[in-house]
Coordinates of C-alpha atoms and ligand atoms in Angstrom, one line a residue:
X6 CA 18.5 -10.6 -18.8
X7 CA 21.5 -9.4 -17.3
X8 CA 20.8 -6.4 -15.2
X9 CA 19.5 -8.8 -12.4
X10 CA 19.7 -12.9 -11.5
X11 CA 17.5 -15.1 -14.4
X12 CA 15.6 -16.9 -12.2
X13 CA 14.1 -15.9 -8.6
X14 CA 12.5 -19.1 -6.7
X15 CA 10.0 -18.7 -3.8
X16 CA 10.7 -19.2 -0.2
X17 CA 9.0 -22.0 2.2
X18 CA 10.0 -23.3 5.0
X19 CA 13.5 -21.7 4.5
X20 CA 14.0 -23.4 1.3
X21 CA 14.8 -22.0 -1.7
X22 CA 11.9 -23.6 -4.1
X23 CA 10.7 -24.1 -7.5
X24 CA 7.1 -23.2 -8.1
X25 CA 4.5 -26.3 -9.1
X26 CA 3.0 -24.1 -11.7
X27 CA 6.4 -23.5 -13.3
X28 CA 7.3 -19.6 -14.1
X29 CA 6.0 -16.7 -14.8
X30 CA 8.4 -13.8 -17.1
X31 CA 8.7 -10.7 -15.1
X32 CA 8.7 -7.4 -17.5
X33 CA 11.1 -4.6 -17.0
X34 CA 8.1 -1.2 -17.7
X35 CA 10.6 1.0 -18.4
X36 CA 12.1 -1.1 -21.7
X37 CA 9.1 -3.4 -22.2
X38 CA 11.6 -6.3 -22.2
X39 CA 12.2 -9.2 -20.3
X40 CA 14.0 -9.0 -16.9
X41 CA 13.7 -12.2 -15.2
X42 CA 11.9 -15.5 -14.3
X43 CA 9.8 -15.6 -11.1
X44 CA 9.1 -19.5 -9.6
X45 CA 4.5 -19.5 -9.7
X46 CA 3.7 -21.1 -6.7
X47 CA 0.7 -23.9 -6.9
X48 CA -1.8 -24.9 -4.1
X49 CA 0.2 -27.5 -2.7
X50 CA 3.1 -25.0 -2.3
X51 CA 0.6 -22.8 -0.9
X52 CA -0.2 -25.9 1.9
X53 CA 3.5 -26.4 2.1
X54 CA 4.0 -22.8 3.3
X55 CA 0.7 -22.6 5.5
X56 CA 2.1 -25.9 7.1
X57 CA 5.3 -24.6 7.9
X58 CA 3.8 -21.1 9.2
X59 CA 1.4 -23.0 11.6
X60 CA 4.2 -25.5 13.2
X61 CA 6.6 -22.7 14.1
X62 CA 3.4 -20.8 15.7
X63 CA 2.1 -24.2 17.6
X64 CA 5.4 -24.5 18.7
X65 CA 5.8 -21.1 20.6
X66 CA 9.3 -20.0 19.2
X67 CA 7.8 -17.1 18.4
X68 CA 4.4 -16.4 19.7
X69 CA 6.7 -17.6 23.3
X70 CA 9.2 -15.6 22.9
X71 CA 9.5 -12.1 25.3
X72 CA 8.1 -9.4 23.4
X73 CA 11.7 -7.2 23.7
X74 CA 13.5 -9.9 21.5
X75 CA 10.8 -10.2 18.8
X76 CA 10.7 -6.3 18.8
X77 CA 14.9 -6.5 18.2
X78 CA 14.5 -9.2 15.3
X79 CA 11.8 -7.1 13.5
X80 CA 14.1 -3.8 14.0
X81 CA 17.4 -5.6 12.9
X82 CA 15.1 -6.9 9.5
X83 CA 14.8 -2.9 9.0
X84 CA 18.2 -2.7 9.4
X85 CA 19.4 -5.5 7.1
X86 CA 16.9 -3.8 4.6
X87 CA 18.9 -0.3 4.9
X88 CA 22.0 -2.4 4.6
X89 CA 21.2 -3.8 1.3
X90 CA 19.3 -0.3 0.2
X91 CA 21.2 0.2 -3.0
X92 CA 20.7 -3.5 -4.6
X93 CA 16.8 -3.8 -3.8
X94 CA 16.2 -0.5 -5.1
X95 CA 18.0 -1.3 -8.0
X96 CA 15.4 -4.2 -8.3
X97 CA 12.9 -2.6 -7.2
X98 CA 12.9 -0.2 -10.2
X99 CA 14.3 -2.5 -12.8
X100 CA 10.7 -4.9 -12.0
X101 CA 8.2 -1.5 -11.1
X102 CA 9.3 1.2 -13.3
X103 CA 9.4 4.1 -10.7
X104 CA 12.7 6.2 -10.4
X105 CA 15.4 5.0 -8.5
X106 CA 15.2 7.5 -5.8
X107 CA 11.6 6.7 -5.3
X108 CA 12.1 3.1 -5.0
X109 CA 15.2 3.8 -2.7
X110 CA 12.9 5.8 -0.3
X111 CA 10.6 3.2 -0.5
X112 CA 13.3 0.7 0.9
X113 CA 13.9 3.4 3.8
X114 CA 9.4 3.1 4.2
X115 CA 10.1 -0.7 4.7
X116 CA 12.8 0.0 7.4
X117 CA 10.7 2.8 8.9
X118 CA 7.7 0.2 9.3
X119 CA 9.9 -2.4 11.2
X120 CA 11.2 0.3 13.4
X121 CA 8.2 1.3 14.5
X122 CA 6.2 -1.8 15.2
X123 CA 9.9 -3.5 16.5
X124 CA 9.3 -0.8 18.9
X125 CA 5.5 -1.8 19.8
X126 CA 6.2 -5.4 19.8
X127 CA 6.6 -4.6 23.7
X128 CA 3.2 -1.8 24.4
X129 CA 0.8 -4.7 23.8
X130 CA -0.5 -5.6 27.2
X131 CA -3.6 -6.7 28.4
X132 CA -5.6 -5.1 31.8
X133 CA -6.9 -6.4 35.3
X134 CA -10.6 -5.9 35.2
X135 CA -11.9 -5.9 39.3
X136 CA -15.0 -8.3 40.0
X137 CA -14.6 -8.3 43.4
X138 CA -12.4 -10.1 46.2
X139 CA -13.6 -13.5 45.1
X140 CA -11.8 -12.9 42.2
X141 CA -8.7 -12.2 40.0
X142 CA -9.3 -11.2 36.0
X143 CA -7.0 -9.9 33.7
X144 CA -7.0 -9.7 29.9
X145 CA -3.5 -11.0 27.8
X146 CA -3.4 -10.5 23.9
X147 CA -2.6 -13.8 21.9
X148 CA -0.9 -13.8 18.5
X149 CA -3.7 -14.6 15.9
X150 CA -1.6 -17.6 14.6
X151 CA -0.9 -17.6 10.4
X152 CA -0.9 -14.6 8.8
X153 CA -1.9 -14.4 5.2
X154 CA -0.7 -11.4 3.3
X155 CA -1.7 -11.2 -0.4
X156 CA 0.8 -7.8 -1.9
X157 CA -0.3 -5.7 -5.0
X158 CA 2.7 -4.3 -7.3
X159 CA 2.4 -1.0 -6.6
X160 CA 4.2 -0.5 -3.3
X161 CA 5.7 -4.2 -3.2
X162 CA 8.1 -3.9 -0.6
X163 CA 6.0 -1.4 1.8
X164 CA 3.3 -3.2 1.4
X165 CA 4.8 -6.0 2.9
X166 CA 6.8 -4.2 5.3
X167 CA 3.5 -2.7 6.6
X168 CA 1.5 -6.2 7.3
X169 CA 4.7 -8.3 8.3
X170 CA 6.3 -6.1 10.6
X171 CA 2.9 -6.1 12.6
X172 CA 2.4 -9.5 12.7
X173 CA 5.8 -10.7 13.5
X174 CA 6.0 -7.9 16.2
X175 CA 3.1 -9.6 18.3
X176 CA 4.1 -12.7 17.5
X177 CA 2.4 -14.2 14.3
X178 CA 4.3 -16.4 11.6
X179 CA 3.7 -15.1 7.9
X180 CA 2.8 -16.7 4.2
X181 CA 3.3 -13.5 1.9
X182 CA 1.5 -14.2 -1.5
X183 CA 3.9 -11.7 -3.9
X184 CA 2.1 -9.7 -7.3
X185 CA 2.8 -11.6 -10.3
X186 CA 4.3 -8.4 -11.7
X187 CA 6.8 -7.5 -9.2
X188 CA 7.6 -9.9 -7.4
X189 CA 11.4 -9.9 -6.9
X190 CA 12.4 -7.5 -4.0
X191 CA 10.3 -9.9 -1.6
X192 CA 12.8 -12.4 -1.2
X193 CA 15.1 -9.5 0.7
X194 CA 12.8 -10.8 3.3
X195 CA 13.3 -14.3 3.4
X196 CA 17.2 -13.1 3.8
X197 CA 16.4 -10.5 6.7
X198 CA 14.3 -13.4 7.9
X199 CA 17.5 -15.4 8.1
X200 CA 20.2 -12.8 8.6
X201 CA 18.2 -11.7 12.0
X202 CA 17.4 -16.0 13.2
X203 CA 14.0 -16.1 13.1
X204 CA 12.9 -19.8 12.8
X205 CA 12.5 -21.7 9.3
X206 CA 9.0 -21.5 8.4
X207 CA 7.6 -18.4 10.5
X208 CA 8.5 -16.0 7.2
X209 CA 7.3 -17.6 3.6
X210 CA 7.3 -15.9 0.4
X211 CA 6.1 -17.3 -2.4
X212 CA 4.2 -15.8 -6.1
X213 CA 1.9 -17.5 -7.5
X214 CA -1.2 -16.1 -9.9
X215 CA -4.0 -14.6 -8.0
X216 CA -6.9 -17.0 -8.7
X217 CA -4.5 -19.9 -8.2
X218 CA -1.9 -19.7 -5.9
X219 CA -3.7 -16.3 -3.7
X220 CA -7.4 -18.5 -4.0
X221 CA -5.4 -21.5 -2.6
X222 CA -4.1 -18.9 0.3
X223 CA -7.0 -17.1 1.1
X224 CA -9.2 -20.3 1.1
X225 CA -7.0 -22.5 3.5
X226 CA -8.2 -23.4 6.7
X227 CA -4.7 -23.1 8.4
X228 CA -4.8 -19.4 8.0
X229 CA -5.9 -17.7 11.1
X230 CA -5.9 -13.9 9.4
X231 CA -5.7 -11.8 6.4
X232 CA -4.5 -8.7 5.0
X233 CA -5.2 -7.5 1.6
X234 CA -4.4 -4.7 -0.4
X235 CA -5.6 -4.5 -4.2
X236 CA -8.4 -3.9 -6.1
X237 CA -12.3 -4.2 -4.9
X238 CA -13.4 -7.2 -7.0
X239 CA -10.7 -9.1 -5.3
X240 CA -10.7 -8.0 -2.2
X241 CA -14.3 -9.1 -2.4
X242 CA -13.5 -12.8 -3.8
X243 CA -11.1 -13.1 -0.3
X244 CA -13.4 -12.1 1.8
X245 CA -15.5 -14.3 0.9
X246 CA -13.0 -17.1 1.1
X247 CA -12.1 -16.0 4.5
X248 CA -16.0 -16.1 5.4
X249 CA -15.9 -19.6 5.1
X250 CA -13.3 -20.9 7.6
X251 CA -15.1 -17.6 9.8
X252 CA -11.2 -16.1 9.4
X253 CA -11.0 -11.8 9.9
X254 CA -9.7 -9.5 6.9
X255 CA -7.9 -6.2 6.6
X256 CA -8.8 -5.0 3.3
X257 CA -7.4 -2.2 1.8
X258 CA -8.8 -1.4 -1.7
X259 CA -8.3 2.1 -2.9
X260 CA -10.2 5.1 -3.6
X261 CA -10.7 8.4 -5.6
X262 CA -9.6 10.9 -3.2
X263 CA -10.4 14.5 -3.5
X264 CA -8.4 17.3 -2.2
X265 CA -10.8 20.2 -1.7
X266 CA -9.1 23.8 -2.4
X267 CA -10.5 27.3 -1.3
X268 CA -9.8 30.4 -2.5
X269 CA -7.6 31.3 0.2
X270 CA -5.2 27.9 0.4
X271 CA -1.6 28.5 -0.2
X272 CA -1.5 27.7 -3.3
X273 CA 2.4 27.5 -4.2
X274 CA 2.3 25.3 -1.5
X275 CA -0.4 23.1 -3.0
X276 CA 1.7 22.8 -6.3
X277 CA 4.0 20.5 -4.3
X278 CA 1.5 18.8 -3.1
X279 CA -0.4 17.8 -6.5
X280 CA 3.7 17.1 -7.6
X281 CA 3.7 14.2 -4.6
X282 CA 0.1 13.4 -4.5
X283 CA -0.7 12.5 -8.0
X284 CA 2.1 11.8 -10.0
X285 CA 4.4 10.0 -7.1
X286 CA 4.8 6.4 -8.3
X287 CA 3.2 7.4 -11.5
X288 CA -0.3 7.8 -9.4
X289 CA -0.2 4.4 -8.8
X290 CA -1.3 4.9 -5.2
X291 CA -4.1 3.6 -3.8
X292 CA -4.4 7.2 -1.6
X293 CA -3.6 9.4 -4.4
X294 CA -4.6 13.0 -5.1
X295 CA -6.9 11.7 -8.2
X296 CA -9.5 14.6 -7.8
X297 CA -9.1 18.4 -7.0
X298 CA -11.7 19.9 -6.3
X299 CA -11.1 23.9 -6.7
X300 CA -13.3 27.1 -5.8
X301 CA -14.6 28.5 -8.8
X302 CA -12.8 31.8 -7.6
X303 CA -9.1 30.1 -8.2
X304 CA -10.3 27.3 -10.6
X305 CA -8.4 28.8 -13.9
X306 CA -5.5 29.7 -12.2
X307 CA -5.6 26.1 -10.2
X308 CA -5.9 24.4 -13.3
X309 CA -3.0 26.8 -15.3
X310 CA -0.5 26.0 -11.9
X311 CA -1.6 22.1 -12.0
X312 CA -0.8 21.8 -15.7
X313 CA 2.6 23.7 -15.4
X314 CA 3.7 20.9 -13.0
X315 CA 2.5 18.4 -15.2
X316 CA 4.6 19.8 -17.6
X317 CA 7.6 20.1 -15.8
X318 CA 8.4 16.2 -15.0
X319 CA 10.4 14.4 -17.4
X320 CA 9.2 10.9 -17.9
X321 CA 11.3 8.1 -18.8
X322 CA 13.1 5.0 -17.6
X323 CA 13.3 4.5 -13.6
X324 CA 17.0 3.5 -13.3
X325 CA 18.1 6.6 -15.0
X326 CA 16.3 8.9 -12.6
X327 CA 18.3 8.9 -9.5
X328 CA 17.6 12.2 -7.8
X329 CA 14.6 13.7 -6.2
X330 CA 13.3 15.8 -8.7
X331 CA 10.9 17.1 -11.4
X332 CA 10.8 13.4 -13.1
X333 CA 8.5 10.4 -13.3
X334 CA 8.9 6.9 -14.4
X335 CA 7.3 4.1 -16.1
X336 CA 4.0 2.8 -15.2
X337 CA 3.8 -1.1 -13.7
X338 CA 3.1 -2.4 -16.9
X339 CA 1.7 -2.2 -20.4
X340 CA -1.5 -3.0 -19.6
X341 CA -2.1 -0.7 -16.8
X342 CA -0.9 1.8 -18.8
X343 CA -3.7 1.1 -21.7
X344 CA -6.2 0.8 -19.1
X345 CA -5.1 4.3 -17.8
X346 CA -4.6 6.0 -21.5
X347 CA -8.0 4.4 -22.4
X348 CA -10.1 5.8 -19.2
X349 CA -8.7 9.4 -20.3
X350 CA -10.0 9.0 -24.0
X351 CA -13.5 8.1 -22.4
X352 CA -13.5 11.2 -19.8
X353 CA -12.9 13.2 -23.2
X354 CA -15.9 11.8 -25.0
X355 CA -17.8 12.7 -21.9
X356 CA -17.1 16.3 -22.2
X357 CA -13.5 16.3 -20.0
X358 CA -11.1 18.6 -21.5
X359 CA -7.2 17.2 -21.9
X360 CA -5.6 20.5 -20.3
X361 CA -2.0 18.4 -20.3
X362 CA -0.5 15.2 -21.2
X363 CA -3.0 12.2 -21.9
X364 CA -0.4 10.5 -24.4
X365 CA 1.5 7.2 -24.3
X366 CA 5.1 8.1 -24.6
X367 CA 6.9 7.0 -28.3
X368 CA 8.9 5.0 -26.7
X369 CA 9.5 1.2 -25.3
X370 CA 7.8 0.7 -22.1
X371 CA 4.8 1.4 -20.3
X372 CA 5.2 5.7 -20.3
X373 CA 2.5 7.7 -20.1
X374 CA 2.6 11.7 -20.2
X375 CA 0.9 13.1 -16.6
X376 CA -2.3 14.0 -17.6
X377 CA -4.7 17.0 -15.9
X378 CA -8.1 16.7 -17.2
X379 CA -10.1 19.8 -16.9
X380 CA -13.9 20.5 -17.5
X381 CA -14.9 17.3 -15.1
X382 CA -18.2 17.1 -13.8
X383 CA -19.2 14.6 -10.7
X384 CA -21.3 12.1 -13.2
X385 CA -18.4 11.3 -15.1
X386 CA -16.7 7.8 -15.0
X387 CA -13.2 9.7 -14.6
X388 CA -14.8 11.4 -11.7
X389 CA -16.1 7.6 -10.4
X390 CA -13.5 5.0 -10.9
X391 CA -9.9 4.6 -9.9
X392 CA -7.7 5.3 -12.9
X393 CA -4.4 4.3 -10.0
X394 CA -2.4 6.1 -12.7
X395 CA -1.0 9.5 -13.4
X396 CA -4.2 10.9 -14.4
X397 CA -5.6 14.3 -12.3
X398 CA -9.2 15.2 -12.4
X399 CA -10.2 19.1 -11.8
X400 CA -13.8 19.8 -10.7
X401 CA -15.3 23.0 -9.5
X402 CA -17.3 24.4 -6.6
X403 CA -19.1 27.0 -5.5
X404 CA -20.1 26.5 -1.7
X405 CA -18.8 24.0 1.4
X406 CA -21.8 22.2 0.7
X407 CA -21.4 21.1 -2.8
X408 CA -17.5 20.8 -1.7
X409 CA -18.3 18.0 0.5
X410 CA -20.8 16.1 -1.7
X411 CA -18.4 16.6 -4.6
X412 CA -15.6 14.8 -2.1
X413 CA -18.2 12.4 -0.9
X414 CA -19.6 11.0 -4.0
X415 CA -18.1 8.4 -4.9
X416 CA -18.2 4.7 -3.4
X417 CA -14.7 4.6 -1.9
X418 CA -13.4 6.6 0.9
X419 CA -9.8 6.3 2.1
X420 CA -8.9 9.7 2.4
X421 CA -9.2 13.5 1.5
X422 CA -7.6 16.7 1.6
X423 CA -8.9 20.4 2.5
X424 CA -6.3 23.2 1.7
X425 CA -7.7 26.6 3.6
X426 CA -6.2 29.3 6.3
X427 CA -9.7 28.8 7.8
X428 CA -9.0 26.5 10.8
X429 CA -13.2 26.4 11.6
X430 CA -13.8 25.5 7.8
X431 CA -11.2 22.8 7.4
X432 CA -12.5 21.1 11.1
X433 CA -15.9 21.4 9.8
X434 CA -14.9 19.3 6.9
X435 CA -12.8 16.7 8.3
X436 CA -16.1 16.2 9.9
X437 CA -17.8 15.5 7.5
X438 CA -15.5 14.1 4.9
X439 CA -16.3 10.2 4.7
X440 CA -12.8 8.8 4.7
X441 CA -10.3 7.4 7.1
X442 CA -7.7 9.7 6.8
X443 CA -7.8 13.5 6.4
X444 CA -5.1 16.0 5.3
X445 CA -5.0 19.6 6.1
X446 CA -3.0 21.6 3.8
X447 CA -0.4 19.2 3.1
X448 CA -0.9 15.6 1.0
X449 CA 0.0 12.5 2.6
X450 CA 0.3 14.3 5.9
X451 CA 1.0 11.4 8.5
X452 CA 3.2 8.8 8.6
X453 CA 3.5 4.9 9.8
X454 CA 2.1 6.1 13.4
X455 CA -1.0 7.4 12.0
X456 CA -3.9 4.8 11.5
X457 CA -4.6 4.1 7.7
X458 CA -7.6 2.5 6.1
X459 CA -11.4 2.8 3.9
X460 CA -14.4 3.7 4.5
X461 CA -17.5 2.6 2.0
X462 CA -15.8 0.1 -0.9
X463 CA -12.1 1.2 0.5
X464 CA -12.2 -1.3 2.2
X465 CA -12.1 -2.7 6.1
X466 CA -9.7 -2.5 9.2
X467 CA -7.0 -0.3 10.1
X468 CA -3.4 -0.5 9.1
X469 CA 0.0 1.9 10.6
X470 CA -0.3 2.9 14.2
X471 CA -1.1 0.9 16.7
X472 CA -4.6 0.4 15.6
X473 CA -3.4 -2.1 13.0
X474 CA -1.9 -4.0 16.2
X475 CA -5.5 -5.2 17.4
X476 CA -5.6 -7.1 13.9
X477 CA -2.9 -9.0 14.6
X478 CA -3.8 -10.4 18.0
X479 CA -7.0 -11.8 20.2
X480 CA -8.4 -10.6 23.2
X481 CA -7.9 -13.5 25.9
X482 CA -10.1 -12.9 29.6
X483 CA -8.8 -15.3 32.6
X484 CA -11.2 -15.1 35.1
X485 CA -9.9 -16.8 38.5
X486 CA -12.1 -17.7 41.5
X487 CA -10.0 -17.2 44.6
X488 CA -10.6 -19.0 48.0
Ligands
NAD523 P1 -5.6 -7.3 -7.9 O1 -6.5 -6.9 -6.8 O2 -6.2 -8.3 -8.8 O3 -4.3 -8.0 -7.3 C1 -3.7 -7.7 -6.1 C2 -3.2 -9.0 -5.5 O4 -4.3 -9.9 -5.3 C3 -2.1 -9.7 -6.3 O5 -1.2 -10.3 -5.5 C4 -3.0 -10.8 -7.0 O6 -2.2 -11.9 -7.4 C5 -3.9 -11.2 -5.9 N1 -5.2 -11.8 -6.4 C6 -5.8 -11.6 -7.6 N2 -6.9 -12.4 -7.6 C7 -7.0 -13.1 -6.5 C8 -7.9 -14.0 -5.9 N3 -9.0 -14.4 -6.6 N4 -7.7 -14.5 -4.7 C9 -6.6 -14.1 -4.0 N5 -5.7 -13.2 -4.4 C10 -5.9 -12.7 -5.7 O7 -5.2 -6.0 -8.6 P2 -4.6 -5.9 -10.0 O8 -5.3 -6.7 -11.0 O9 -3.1 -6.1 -9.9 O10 -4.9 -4.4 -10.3 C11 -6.2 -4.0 -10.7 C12 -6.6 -2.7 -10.0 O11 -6.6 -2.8 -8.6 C13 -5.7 -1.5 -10.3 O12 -6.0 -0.9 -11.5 C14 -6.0 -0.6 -9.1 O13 -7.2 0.1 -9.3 C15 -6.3 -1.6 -8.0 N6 -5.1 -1.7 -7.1 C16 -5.2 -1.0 -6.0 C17 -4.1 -1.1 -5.1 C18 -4.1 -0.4 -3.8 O14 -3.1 -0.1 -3.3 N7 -5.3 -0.1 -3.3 C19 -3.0 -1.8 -5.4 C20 -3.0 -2.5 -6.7 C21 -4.1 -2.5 -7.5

């Protein structure tokens, strides 16, 4: 335990706190040992934090405050972030297992996100609606109040930096729930938080276990709005909660997203993108490439390209990979790992053919090789379920038509990919593709101005751009009769 501090506590009420339910060991996955302790939050701390969060937004500090200076606080907690880059990557790998460079672009994500919606903090303006010369009526948007935002350990600082940058941009005060796996990097927050002056209590951080300390959060009637990102049974189980107390959700809950490939797409060009789209993060991505769909035309040269790249990264610990390059790290944990390893074995006893990787690493730590499975047909569970691991499916088509059905049929939708010269053919498509975010010939094309989210079990609501801001604030009329 001495790559990083022993013991991290959580953050309420800008205190530095113990947890009620004690700890909870958090495992470096790229040695399989022990890296530090991480405070577990109970329901009372969960009250303590929802308490704090609701007096500073009662008393108008922040929800008062001129939208120009929140929108300078949230940019300066982007800046703070850049600042301290080099340590919370460092962190950020030792507790997540991707490589260093990707957790230091991550870091750069967060500040990108607080930049952006720092800038908004002063677009969000309401309208006049005319009724006449008997009256005056105009629209102004209100801060929803508390925001609750429960984090999975995949992206655990951008997945904060998304929701929190948002909220405290129109105004909102914050209770962020951290994953019990990676929980560490958060409390860079709580010292932006500080280093920038916003008020005690209107950021909290705490961990806890997700049926205890995120039930506790997601069920409290001081919450005023939520934001989840994880899988479907949970994001189910807070809804629900939030149903109760009549509170809104953004849920954002994965997917199996297809990219579609013609036999005239660039394909040197799609070898990059099957490089970012599948095995960035390990494929632990709730929007990653975890289908290709090729034209039987290119499919055995497709598959012989896709497998070359899968080849090509090295794979080992995080920390020692500090340049962009043709390498992957650990995944998040042991267990994920298994679950990953063990949902390849099945596609192969459905008829899926292992074309490369598909082995854990002999090694400590949660490795596993990047995997292409070939021979996939629509029925099959690999072709079905989120694997949210470094595991690529390859299907085959032979018209549009079965194209698109291929792409569409699965429950989720959060996004999909064609690759074509045809600009009619790839319209057509994003037509007709069920999913909330389309890429044309290039993977994760976008950025934190484009609108994000699911359709089908992918969940609800709209995160990036300035969509997500309309989650974070209610529509107020004032109607006045004149004379
Ligand atoms: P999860 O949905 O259980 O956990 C995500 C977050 O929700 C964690 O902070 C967890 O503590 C919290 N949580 C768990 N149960 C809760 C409850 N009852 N009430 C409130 N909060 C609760 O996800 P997981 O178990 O960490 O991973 C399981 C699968 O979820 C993965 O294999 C993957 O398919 C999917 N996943 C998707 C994303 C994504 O970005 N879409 C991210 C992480 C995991």
């Amino acid at each position: 335990m001495t790559e990083t501090k022993p013991y991290w506590q959580n953050y309420i009420d800008g205190e530095w706190v113990d947890g009620g339910s004690g700890r909870i060991d958090v495992i470096n996955p790229g040695t399989g040992e022990k890296l530090a302790e991480q405070a577990l939050a109970n329901a009372a701390d969960v009250d303590r934090a929802v308490q704090a969060a609701k007096r500073v937004h009662l008393s108008g500090e922040l929800s008062g405050l001129r939208p120009v200076e929140r929108g300078r606080m949230v940019r300066k907690m982007g800046e703070y972030l850049l600042e301290h880059r080099d340590e919370i990557a460092r962190v950020l790998t030792l507790e997540q297992g991707k490589p260093l460079w990707e957790a230091e672009l991550e870091i750069s994500g967060c500040a990108r996100y607080m930049e952006y919606y720092g800038n908004q903090a002063e677009t969000v303006e309401g309208r006049s609606i005319p009724l006449g010369d008997s009256y005056f009526d105009f629209t102004v948007h209100e801060p929803r109040g508390v925001s609750a935002q429960i984090i999975p350990w995949n992206y655990p600082m951008e997945m904060t930096a998304r929701s929190l940058s948002a909220a405290l941009a129109t105004g909102n005060t914050v209770v962020i729930k951290t994953p019990e796996m990676t929980p560490l990097t958060n409390a860079w927050y709580a010292h932006a938080a500080e280093a920038v002056g916003l008020p005690k209590g209107a950021v909290n951080i705490l961990c806890g276990l997700g049926h205890e300390a995120g039930a506790a959060l997601s069920a409290h009637p001081g919450v005023d709005q939520i934001v989840f990102t994880g899988s479907v049974q949970t994001g189910i189980a807070i809804a629900s909660a939030a149903a109760q107390n009549v509170v809104p959700c953004i849920l954002e809950l994965g997917g199996k997203s297809a990219a579609i490939v013609h036999e005239d797409a660039d394909l040197d060009a799609f070898e990059r993108d099957v490089r970012w789209g599948i095995y960035f993060n390990a494929g632990q991505v709730c929007s990653a490439m975890s289908r290709v769909i090729a034209h039987e035309s290119i499919h055995d040269e497709l598959l012989e390209r896709i497998s070359g790249i899968a080849r090509s990264l090295s794979v080992g610990p995080g920390i020692e990979r500090t340049e962009f390059g043709a390498n992957m790290g650990a995944m998040v944990s042991e267990g994920q790992r298994d679950r990953a390893e063990g949902m390849v074995q099945q596609a192969l006893s459905e008829g899926a053919n292992l074309v490369a990787g598909g082995r854990k690493l002999n090694l400590p730590g949660a490795f596993l090789e990047p995997t292409v499975l070939g021979n996939v047909t629509p029925d099959m569970t690999i072709a079905r379920e989120e694997v949210f691991g470094p595991v690529l499916s390859v299907l085959k088509f032979r018209s549009d038509e079965e194209a698109i059905a291929i792409s569409n049929g699965t429950p989720f939708g959060l996004v999909g990919g064609i690759f074509t010269r045809d600009l009619q053919r790839a319209t057509q498509a994003a037509q007709r593709i069920r999913a909330g975010q389309i890429y044309v010939n290039e993977w994760y094309a976008g950025g934190v101005e484009t609108p994000f989210g699911g359709y089908g079990q992918s969940g609800y609501g709209r995160e990036k751009g300035r969509e997500a801001l309309w989650n974070y604030v209610q529509t107020k009329n004032i109607a006045i009769k004149l004379g």
